[in-house]
Structures are given as structure tokens and as C-alpha cells.
Tab-separated table of C-alpha atoms in Angstrom:
chain	number	residue	atom	x	y	z
F	1197	UNK	CA	-27.846	24.471	27.081
F	1198	UNK	CA	-29.461	24.998	23.447
F	1199	UNK	CA	-31.898	22.069	22.215
F	1200	UNK	CA	-29.921	19.602	20.019
F	1201	UNK	CA	-26.519	20.272	21.448
F	1202	UNK	CA	-24.132	17.789	21.182
F	1203	UNK	CA	-20.198	17.753	22.784
F	1204	UNK	CA	-17.541	17.902	20.446
F	1205	UNK	CA	-16.362	14.552	22.093
F	1206	UNK	CA	-19.779	12.923	21.303
F	1207	UNK	CA	-19.728	14.492	17.620
F	1208	UNK	CA	-16.190	12.845	17.047
F	1209	UNK	CA	-17.162	9.525	18.683
F	1210	UNK	CA	-20.395	9.224	16.382
F	1211	UNK	CA	-18.305	10.105	13.118
F	1212	UNK	CA	-15.748	7.517	14.145
F	1213	UNK	CA	-18.319	4.944	14.868
F	1214	UNK	CA	-20.015	5.546	11.373
F	1215	UNK	CA	-16.891	5.330	9.481
F	1216	UNK	CA	-15.418	1.963	11.232
F	1217	UNK	CA	-19.014	0.304	10.676
F	1218	UNK	CA	-18.662	1.448	6.638
F	1219	UNK	CA	-15.243	-0.021	6.364
F	1220	UNK	CA	-15.999	-3.185	8.391
F	1221	UNK	CA	-18.596	-3.919	5.656
F	1222	UNK	CA	-16.150	-4.151	3.112
F	1223	UNK	CA	-13.884	-6.859	2.374
F	1224	UNK	CA	-10.278	-7.176	3.827
F	1225	UNK	CA	-7.051	-6.393	2.205
F	1226	UNK	CA	-3.565	-7.860	3.109
F	1227	UNK	CA	-0.270	-6.201	2.431
F	1228	UNK	CA	3.000	-8.194	3.146
F	1229	UNK	CA	6.630	-8.147	2.419
F	1230	UNK	CA	8.253	-11.016	0.571
F	1231	UNK	CA	11.807	-11.619	-0.404
F	1232	UNK	CA	11.611	-9.583	-3.894
F	1233	UNK	CA	9.252	-6.791	-2.451
F	1234	UNK	CA	5.816	-6.222	-1.485
F	1235	UNK	CA	2.638	-8.237	-1.923
F	1236	UNK	CA	-0.838	-6.870	-2.154
F	1237	UNK	CA	-3.861	-9.219	-2.086
F	1238	UNK	CA	-7.649	-8.643	-1.762
F	1239	UNK	CA	-10.920	-10.499	-2.548
F	1240	UNK	CA	-12.721	-8.506	-5.081
F	1241	UNK	CA	-15.471	-9.877	-7.567
F	1242	UNK	CA	-15.211	-6.824	-9.684
F	1243	UNK	CA	-12.996	-6.691	-12.901
F	1244	UNK	CA	-13.314	-2.877	-13.273
F	1245	UNK	CA	-13.107	-1.387	-9.746
F	1246	UNK	CA	-9.842	-1.981	-8.410
F	1247	UNK	CA	-8.973	-1.974	-4.541
F	1248	UNK	CA	-5.042	-2.225	-5.517
F	1249	UNK	CA	-3.305	0.404	-7.974
F	1250	UNK	CA	0.149	1.927	-8.900
F	1251	UNK	CA	0.684	5.404	-7.767
F	1252	UNK	CA	4.278	5.871	-8.885
F	1253	UNK	CA	7.404	4.041	-9.806
F	1254	UNK	CA	7.926	2.265	-6.522
F	1255	UNK	CA	4.906	3.100	-4.720
F	1256	UNK	CA	1.564	1.229	-4.503
F	1257	UNK	CA	-1.840	2.104	-3.065
F	1258	UNK	CA	-4.560	-0.385	-1.534
F	1259	UNK	CA	-7.683	0.651	-0.043
F	1260	UNK	CA	-10.919	-0.538	1.540
F	1261	UNK	CA	-14.364	1.043	2.304
F	1262	UNK	CA	-16.454	3.438	-0.446
F	1263	UNK	CA	-15.009	2.906	-3.656
F	1264	UNK	CA	-15.783	6.633	-4.869
F	1265	UNK	CA	-13.890	7.778	-1.779
F	1266	UNK	CA	-10.753	6.116	-1.918
F	1267	UNK	CA	-10.673	6.503	-5.820
F	1268	UNK	CA	-10.687	10.188	-5.433
F	1269	UNK	CA	-7.603	9.840	-2.717
F	1270	UNK	CA	-5.869	7.803	-5.462
F	1271	UNK	CA	-6.252	9.966	-8.111
F	1272	UNK	CA	-5.036	13.028	-5.838
F	1273	UNK	CA	-2.030	10.922	-5.039
F	1274	UNK	CA	-0.948	10.120	-8.459
F	1275	UNK	CA	-1.451	14.262	-9.200
F	1276	UNK	CA	0.743	14.677	-6.326
F	1277	UNK	CA	3.476	12.334	-7.253
F	1278	UNK	CA	3.503	13.377	-11.076
F	1279	UNK	CA	3.989	16.942	-10.121
F	1280	UNK	CA	6.619	16.543	-7.538
F	1281	UNK	CA	8.345	13.953	-9.475
F	1282	UNK	CA	8.304	16.442	-12.595
F	1283	UNK	CA	8.867	19.616	-10.672
F	1284	UNK	CA	11.932	18.065	-8.597
F	1285	UNK	CA	13.290	14.581	-9.282
F	1286	UNK	CA	11.552	11.225	-9.243
F	1287	UNK	CA	13.510	10.121	-6.276
F	1288	UNK	CA	11.954	13.063	-4.329
F	1289	UNK	CA	8.308	11.150	-4.578
F	1290	UNK	CA	8.369	8.833	-1.400
F	1291	UNK	CA	5.888	6.968	0.068
F	1292	UNK	CA	6.236	8.865	3.350
F	1293	UNK	CA	5.553	12.155	1.765
F	1294	UNK	CA	2.541	10.522	-0.022
F	1295	UNK	CA	1.288	9.271	3.672
F	1296	UNK	CA	1.748	12.595	5.054
F	1297	UNK	CA	-0.366	14.174	2.277
F	1298	UNK	CA	-3.090	11.535	2.705
F	1299	UNK	CA	-2.900	11.774	6.777
F	1300	UNK	CA	-3.544	15.774	6.107
F	1301	UNK	CA	-6.526	15.452	3.995
F	1302	UNK	CA	-8.109	12.691	5.926
F	1303	UNK	CA	-7.610	14.395	9.412
F	1304	UNK	CA	-8.999	17.870	7.693
F	1305	UNK	CA	-12.204	15.935	6.442
F	1306	UNK	CA	-12.595	13.935	9.596
F	1307	UNK	CA	-12.465	17.099	11.855
F	1308	UNK	CA	-14.193	19.705	9.628
F	1309	UNK	CA	-16.887	17.722	7.610
F	1310	UNK	CA	-20.080	16.410	8.876
F	1311	UNK	CA	-19.429	12.934	7.573
F	1312	UNK	CA	-15.979	11.356	7.565
F	1313	UNK	CA	-14.560	9.220	4.777
F	1314	UNK	CA	-15.575	5.533	5.157
F	1315	UNK	CA	-11.942	4.586	3.818
F	1316	UNK	CA	-8.777	2.844	5.131
F	1317	UNK	CA	-5.646	2.860	3.201
F	1318	UNK	CA	-2.187	1.263	2.781
F	1319	UNK	CA	0.515	3.256	0.883
F	1320	UNK	CA	3.392	0.873	0.455
F	1321	UNK	CA	7.212	1.680	-1.208
F	1322	UNK	CA	9.703	-0.788	-2.257
F	1323	UNK	CA	13.237	-0.182	-1.581
F	1324	UNK	CA	16.570	-1.337	-3.167
F	1325	UNK	CA	16.734	-3.886	-0.296
F	1326	UNK	CA	14.236	-5.065	2.069
F	1327	UNK	CA	15.392	-2.806	4.845
F	1328	UNK	CA	14.290	-0.067	2.456
F	1329	UNK	CA	10.694	-1.193	2.103
F	1330	UNK	CA	8.058	0.983	3.761
F	1331	UNK	CA	4.150	0.062	4.612
F	1332	UNK	CA	2.074	2.753	5.782
F	1333	UNK	CA	-1.417	2.370	7.131
F	1334	UNK	CA	-3.942	5.262	7.064
F	1335	UNK	CA	-7.345	5.033	8.753
F	1336	UNK	CA	-10.200	7.547	8.430
F	1337	UNK	CA	-9.324	9.920	10.803
F	1338	UNK	CA	-5.838	10.619	9.377
F	1339	UNK	CA	-3.765	8.540	11.889
F	1340	UNK	CA	-0.725	6.775	10.231
F	1341	UNK	CA	0.845	3.267	11.349
F	1342	UNK	CA	4.193	2.259	10.264
F	1343	UNK	CA	3.752	-1.353	9.695
F	1344	UNK	CA	6.435	-3.793	9.687
F	1345	UNK	CA	6.206	-6.955	7.589
F	1346	UNK	CA	2.504	-6.941	6.948
F	1347	UNK	CA	-0.932	-4.971	7.425
F	1348	UNK	CA	-4.409	-5.803	7.294
F	1349	UNK	CA	-7.460	-3.568	6.837
F	1350	UNK	CA	-11.161	-3.687	6.300
F	1351	UNK	CA	-13.638	-6.413	7.064
F	1352	UNK	CA	-12.569	-8.596	10.084
F	1353	UNK	CA	-9.226	-6.790	10.113
F	1354	UNK	CA	-8.098	-7.899	13.562
F	1355	UNK	CA	-8.951	-11.568	12.859
F	1356	UNK	CA	-7.077	-11.196	9.782
F	1357	UNK	CA	-4.213	-9.640	11.241
F	1358	UNK	CA	-4.087	-12.238	13.958
F	1359	UNK	CA	-3.993	-15.184	11.275
F	1360	UNK	CA	-1.023	-13.239	9.747
F	1361	UNK	CA	0.983	-12.794	12.595
F	1362	UNK	CA	0.619	-16.678	13.272
F	1363	UNK	CA	2.288	-17.361	9.771
F	1364	UNK	CA	4.101	-14.636	8.615
F	1365	UNK	CA	8.087	-15.043	8.361
F	1366	UNK	CA	10.604	-12.735	6.906
F	1367	UNK	CA	12.127	-13.376	3.484
F	1368	UNK	CA	9.135	-15.534	2.139
F	1369	UNK	CA	9.062	-16.498	-1.538
F	1370	UNK	CA	6.172	-15.154	-3.505
F	1371	UNK	CA	4.382	-18.421	-3.758
F	1372	UNK	CA	4.706	-18.660	0.288
F	1373	UNK	CA	3.552	-15.163	0.941
F	1374	UNK	CA	0.393	-15.619	-1.519
F	1375	UNK	CA	-0.317	-18.842	0.628
F	1376	UNK	CA	-0.064	-16.805	4.085
F	1377	UNK	CA	-2.141	-14.206	2.664
F	1378	UNK	CA	-4.944	-16.423	1.236
F	1379	UNK	CA	-4.865	-18.264	4.723
F	1380	UNK	CA	-5.215	-15.141	6.511
F	1381	UNK	CA	-8.260	-13.911	4.451
F	1382	UNK	CA	-10.013	-17.282	4.638
F	1383	UNK	CA	-12.171	-17.793	7.745
F	1384	UNK	CA	-11.223	-21.027	9.533
F	1385	UNK	CA	-13.509	-23.855	7.796
F	1386	UNK	CA	-14.335	-21.329	5.179
F	1387	UNK	CA	-13.444	-21.608	1.306
F	1388	UNK	CA	-10.927	-19.409	-0.347
F	1389	UNK	CA	-12.067	-16.824	-2.890
F	1390	UNK	CA	-11.909	-18.453	-6.522
F	1391	UNK	CA	-9.408	-17.451	-8.722
F	1392	UNK	CA	-11.488	-15.205	-10.769
F	1393	UNK	CA	-12.515	-12.962	-7.630
F	1394	UNK	CA	-8.677	-12.363	-6.378
F	1395	UNK	CA	-7.080	-9.147	-6.849
F	1396	UNK	CA	-3.444	-9.813	-6.661
F	1397	UNK	CA	-0.294	-7.391	-7.389
F	1398	UNK	CA	3.426	-6.890	-6.104
F	1399	UNK	CA	5.897	-4.073	-5.958
F	1400	UNK	CA	8.866	-6.274	-7.323
F	1401	UNK	CA	12.371	-4.771	-6.486
F	1402	UNK	CA	14.026	-6.602	-9.350
F	1403	UNK	CA	11.825	-4.980	-12.139
F	1404	UNK	CA	13.321	-1.986	-13.907
F	1405	UNK	CA	11.939	1.622	-13.545
F	1406	UNK	CA	8.324	0.655	-12.660
F	1407	UNK	CA	8.038	-1.840	-9.752
F	1408	UNK	CA	4.052	-2.551	-9.830
F	1409	UNK	CA	3.062	-5.504	-11.633
F	1410	UNK	CA	-0.647	-6.955	-11.190
F	1411	UNK	CA	-0.689	-10.706	-11.179
F	1412	UNK	CA	-3.586	-11.957	-13.446
F	1413	UNK	CA	-4.875	-15.022	-15.691
F	1414	UNK	CA	-2.211	-17.847	-16.370
F	1415	UNK	CA	0.555	-16.010	-14.388
F	1416	UNK	CA	-1.674	-16.152	-11.243
F	1417	UNK	CA	-2.801	-19.459	-11.751
F	1418	UNK	CA	0.789	-20.897	-12.035
F	1419	UNK	CA	1.579	-18.789	-8.925
F	1420	UNK	CA	-1.448	-20.393	-6.902
F	1421	UNK	CA	-0.307	-23.943	-8.165
F	1422	UNK	CA	2.638	-23.635	-6.161
F	1423	UNK	CA	0.787	-22.904	-2.881
F	1424	UNK	CA	-0.172	-26.005	-0.779
F	1425	UNK	CA	-3.912	-25.308	-0.722
F	1426	UNK	CA	-4.623	-23.395	-4.137
F	1427	UNK	CA	-8.023	-21.808	-4.373
F	1428	UNK	CA	-10.497	-23.189	-7.107
F	1429	UNK	CA	-11.299	-21.498	-10.098
F	1430	UNK	CA	-14.208	-19.679	-10.636
F	1431	UNK	CA	-17.240	-22.068	-10.693
F	1432	UNK	CA	-18.802	-22.290	-13.981
F	1433	UNK	CA	-22.715	-22.174	-13.938
F	1434	UNK	CA	-24.532	-25.286	-14.305
F	1435	UNK	CA	-25.307	-26.073	-17.843
F	1436	UNK	CA	-28.978	-25.620	-18.968
F	1437	UNK	CA	-30.929	-29.183	-19.417
F	1438	UNK	CA	-31.587	-29.656	-23.253
F	1439	UNK	CA	-34.631	-28.156	-24.519
F	1440	UNK	CA	-37.260	-30.174	-26.303
F	1441	UNK	CA	-37.663	-29.578	-29.886
F	1442	UNK	CA	-39.607	-26.782	-30.853
F	1443	UNK	CA	-39.404	-25.168	-27.215
F	1444	UNK	CA	-37.906	-21.861	-27.011
F	1445	UNK	CA	-35.705	-21.311	-23.696
F	1446	UNK	CA	-36.453	-18.429	-21.713
F	1447	UNK	CA	-34.522	-15.328	-21.764
F	1448	UNK	CA	-31.807	-14.813	-19.325
F	1449	UNK	CA	-30.924	-11.445	-17.740
F	1450	UNK	CA	-27.712	-10.070	-16.874
F	1451	UNK	CA	-25.372	-11.468	-14.007
F	1452	UNK	CA	-25.443	-8.937	-11.027
F	1453	UNK	CA	-25.946	-5.492	-10.380
F	1454	UNK	CA	-24.075	-2.656	-11.989
F	1455	UNK	CA	-21.701	-1.155	-8.949
F	1456	UNK	CA	-22.133	2.715	-8.920
F	1457	UNK	CA	-19.474	3.021	-6.225
F	1458	UNK	CA	-21.698	3.406	-3.370
F	1459	UNK	CA	-21.235	0.097	-1.606
F	1460	UNK	CA	-17.912	-0.821	0.313
F	1461	UNK	CA	-15.524	-3.011	-1.503
């Protein structure tokens, strides 16, 4: 046996363990159905690096893991949808077709590359009725799971999914669905993410043409006020004590570091 030999099974196990550890370092994302469509909720302190996005008219995208890797998948999905919608018909672009594309790419990279992608993805499509809704969860190795009702990924996904299963019910209102999602994302005894660190979006079947809508600002605050335990607003830093006359306050630096996409979201 040559020096440094490793069996294919061992190589695959090592790559899978590496990807799982990277994904688990990210924050969880929850996707669930409500009476008028599909809701996405994710704790996300960044206002520029989105974990939840629109792909096409009825299709939304959510991901966890390395931002630069799942952003490339998102852009590839948009190109696929645009080309097929223009070449054939907009109705020919489906969530299942996009999930199959992602599964093929993720599976090929996992098998052929030294390093697998540290990402997990949800592709959701809203139908004209709740029976037409679809939620597909894809893992780093290209496996596809057709989820029913809800899906959780990233971070402590198993614990989040357990809390979702305990509280989820069909045909919830948007406010109730958001309450269930926030409860599932919060550790028992822990504090919910502040409003300024929540990324929330919906695929609303009642909207014309483009179904994707981000919930931000006053609209999100009004919705959170309807929940039984709304998260607190972002805490403002304590005011500095008044300076004595003639004293110059010390200079302050920027808050936080620049996110270059290398750390899991």
C-alpha cells in the first residue's frame, strides 16, 4: 500500500465531517409555511450580506455556511432561471428544477473536489394554493429533502427542528408563524435576537407577479408587536458621561470588523 493512501470511503467521511463542522458554526435559518405562503427567518447581524433572497417570481432561496460559496450558488440559480424563463416560459422555471440543478452541482463538487462546499440551501416555491407550495432542502453533498411544513438548517439544526415540530401547525397566520420561528430559533432560557439582527422575508401567494417580499423596518416591528413575546429592539450603546469643560473626548473606532465572506453566516 503506497504511503499516504486513504480509501475513498475515508476521504468522503473526512470531507463530510469538514463540511458539517463549517455549517454548524453558522446561525440557523428557519423556513415554514403559513396560510398565505412561505416564511423565511434568520438571525443575521449583517445588513449587507443576505442569507435569504429572491430567485424568481415564485421562488425564494435561503442558505447557511460560507457566504462566498452560497452567494455563488444563488447567482447561478438566478442566471438559470432568467435564461429558462426567457427561452421558454416563466412558468417553466420551477423550484424543483432549481433544486435539481443545485443538487447536481453540489454532488459533483463534493465528489470531485478536494474540499466540499460548506453550505446548506433551501429552495422554496409558493403555489396558488398551499398544496402547491414546495420546500426543498439541499445538503453539501447534493442530497435533496422534500420538506413538508417547515425546514431548519445550520447551527443547532436538530434542536431547532425539534422545537419547530412541537409548535408548528397548518394554516397559521403570518404573525403566528413568525412567533413559532423565533421560539424555535431561541435556546430555552435565552434571549431572542433583537429586531435589528433579524432577516425576515416571505413568499406571499396574494402578491401580484413577484411573490417575494422582505419584511423590514416599521413593517417588521408591527408584525413582531402582534406576537406574544416580541424581541427587544436593538440595544443602543450607553451614553458617554459628560466631559468636563476643556477636555477632548477620546476618538472612537468603527464598530466590528469588515466581513469578507470567509466566516460562516
